Structures are given as C-alpha cells and as structure tokens.
Amino acid sequence: MNQSGDRGSFVSISEVAEIYGVHPTTVRRWIMEGRIEAQRVGSRLIRLDLESVYRKLGRPTPSDA
C-alpha cells in the first residue's frame, strides 16, 4: 500500500480518490489539469506524494455519516 521513507508517503490514484471521497477519474482529471502532481513509475503505474496532495488540495475533513 503506502511506501514510507525519507521521501514521504506515496499512494495510488485509487487511494487519493478514497481519501477525498471522489471517483478515481476525478483524481486523474486533477492531475491532467495540473491541480496535483503525480509521478509515473514504469509504463503504467502512477503514484502521488500524499503530503504534496494535502498541500495543494487541503486535508479532507471527516464527513458525518
């Protein structure tokens, strides 16, 4: 899942979508629009630095379910 280390915590598009309560397609659109940055690892794998995402979008607040 997450890889922690000196360079931060890297997560998948699906994990960011789950954190923010949106569809993975929305996260992909944010990347394409330049709202958040992503790193391509290999030919298909994309990872996002979670702290960078938080700085750009803010930390999500828990919703009352």
mmCIF file of C-alpha atoms in Angstrom:
data_model
loop_
_atom_site.group_PDB
_atom_site.id
_atom_site.type_symbol
_atom_site.label_atom_id
_atom_site.label_comp_id
_atom_site.label_asym_id
_atom_site.label_seq_id
_atom_site.Cartn_x
_atom_site.Cartn_y
_atom_site.Cartn_z
ATOM 1 C CA MET A 1 0.000 0.000 0.000
ATOM 2 C CA ASN A 2 1.906 3.111 1.176
ATOM 3 C CA GLN A 3 5.659 3.269 0.933
ATOM 4 C CA SER A 4 7.025 5.432 3.719
ATOM 5 C CA GLY A 5 10.537 6.715 3.916
ATOM 6 C CA ASP A 6 12.595 9.850 3.752
ATOM 7 C CA ARG A 7 10.808 10.966 0.596
ATOM 8 C CA GLY A 8 7.317 10.845 2.092
ATOM 9 C CA SER A 9 4.330 8.630 1.572
ATOM 10 C CA PHE A 10 3.374 7.679 -1.971
ATOM 11 C CA VAL A 11 -0.138 6.488 -2.750
ATOM 12 C CA SER A 12 -2.144 5.348 -5.759
ATOM 13 C CA ILE A 13 -4.833 7.268 -7.601
ATOM 14 C CA SER A 14 -7.440 4.977 -6.034
ATOM 15 C CA GLU A 15 -6.158 5.733 -2.539
ATOM 16 C CA VAL A 16 -6.346 9.501 -3.124
ATOM 17 C CA ALA A 17 -9.861 9.063 -4.513
ATOM 18 C CA GLU A 18 -10.891 7.139 -1.399
ATOM 19 C CA ILE A 19 -9.357 9.759 0.922
ATOM 20 C CA TYR A 20 -11.241 12.599 -0.792
ATOM 21 C CA GLY A 21 -14.440 10.645 -1.456
ATOM 22 C CA VAL A 22 -14.298 11.051 -5.223
ATOM 23 C CA HIS A 23 -14.055 8.728 -8.212
ATOM 24 C CA PRO A 24 -10.550 7.824 -9.468
ATOM 25 C CA THR A 25 -11.422 9.550 -12.753
ATOM 26 C CA THR A 26 -11.735 12.809 -10.811
ATOM 27 C CA VAL A 27 -8.214 12.368 -9.432
ATOM 28 C CA ARG A 28 -6.928 11.685 -12.958
ATOM 29 C CA ARG A 29 -8.631 14.899 -14.124
ATOM 30 C CA TRP A 30 -6.976 16.861 -11.282
ATOM 31 C CA ILE A 31 -3.612 15.512 -12.485
ATOM 32 C CA MET A 32 -4.334 16.455 -16.112
ATOM 33 C CA GLU A 33 -5.456 19.957 -15.029
ATOM 34 C CA GLY A 34 -2.246 20.416 -13.039
ATOM 35 C CA ARG A 35 -4.042 20.753 -9.709
ATOM 36 C CA ILE A 36 -1.920 17.955 -8.231
ATOM 37 C CA GLU A 37 1.339 16.341 -9.286
ATOM 38 C CA ALA A 38 1.889 12.667 -9.986
ATOM 39 C CA GLN A 39 4.914 10.516 -10.708
ATOM 40 C CA ARG A 40 4.878 7.785 -13.307
ATOM 41 C CA VAL A 41 6.638 4.648 -12.105
ATOM 42 C CA GLY A 42 7.197 2.386 -15.079
ATOM 43 C CA SER A 43 4.948 2.454 -18.107
ATOM 44 C CA ARG A 44 1.578 2.294 -16.322
ATOM 45 C CA LEU A 45 1.974 2.812 -12.585
ATOM 46 C CA ILE A 46 1.240 6.297 -11.212
ATOM 47 C CA ARG A 47 1.965 7.393 -7.647
ATOM 48 C CA LEU A 48 1.214 10.614 -5.802
ATOM 49 C CA ASP A 49 3.053 12.130 -2.857
ATOM 50 C CA LEU A 50 0.306 12.346 -0.249
ATOM 51 C CA GLU A 51 1.819 15.347 1.559
ATOM 52 C CA SER A 52 2.035 17.222 -1.745
ATOM 53 C CA VAL A 53 -1.620 16.414 -2.456
ATOM 54 C CA TYR A 54 -2.575 17.701 1.009
ATOM 55 C CA ARG A 55 -0.639 20.945 0.397
ATOM 56 C CA LYS A 56 -2.418 21.506 -2.930
ATOM 57 C CA LEU A 57 -5.951 20.407 -2.030
ATOM 58 C CA GLY A 58 -6.021 20.666 1.749
ATOM 59 C CA ARG A 59 -6.625 17.823 4.144
ATOM 60 C CA PRO A 60 -10.079 16.310 3.810
ATOM 61 C CA THR A 61 -12.402 16.681 6.764
ATOM 62 C CA PRO A 62 -14.281 13.654 8.062
ATOM 63 C CA SER A 63 -17.909 13.743 6.979
ATOM 64 C CA ASP A 64 -20.773 12.893 9.263
ATOM 65 C CA ALA A 65 -22.200 9.612 8.050
#
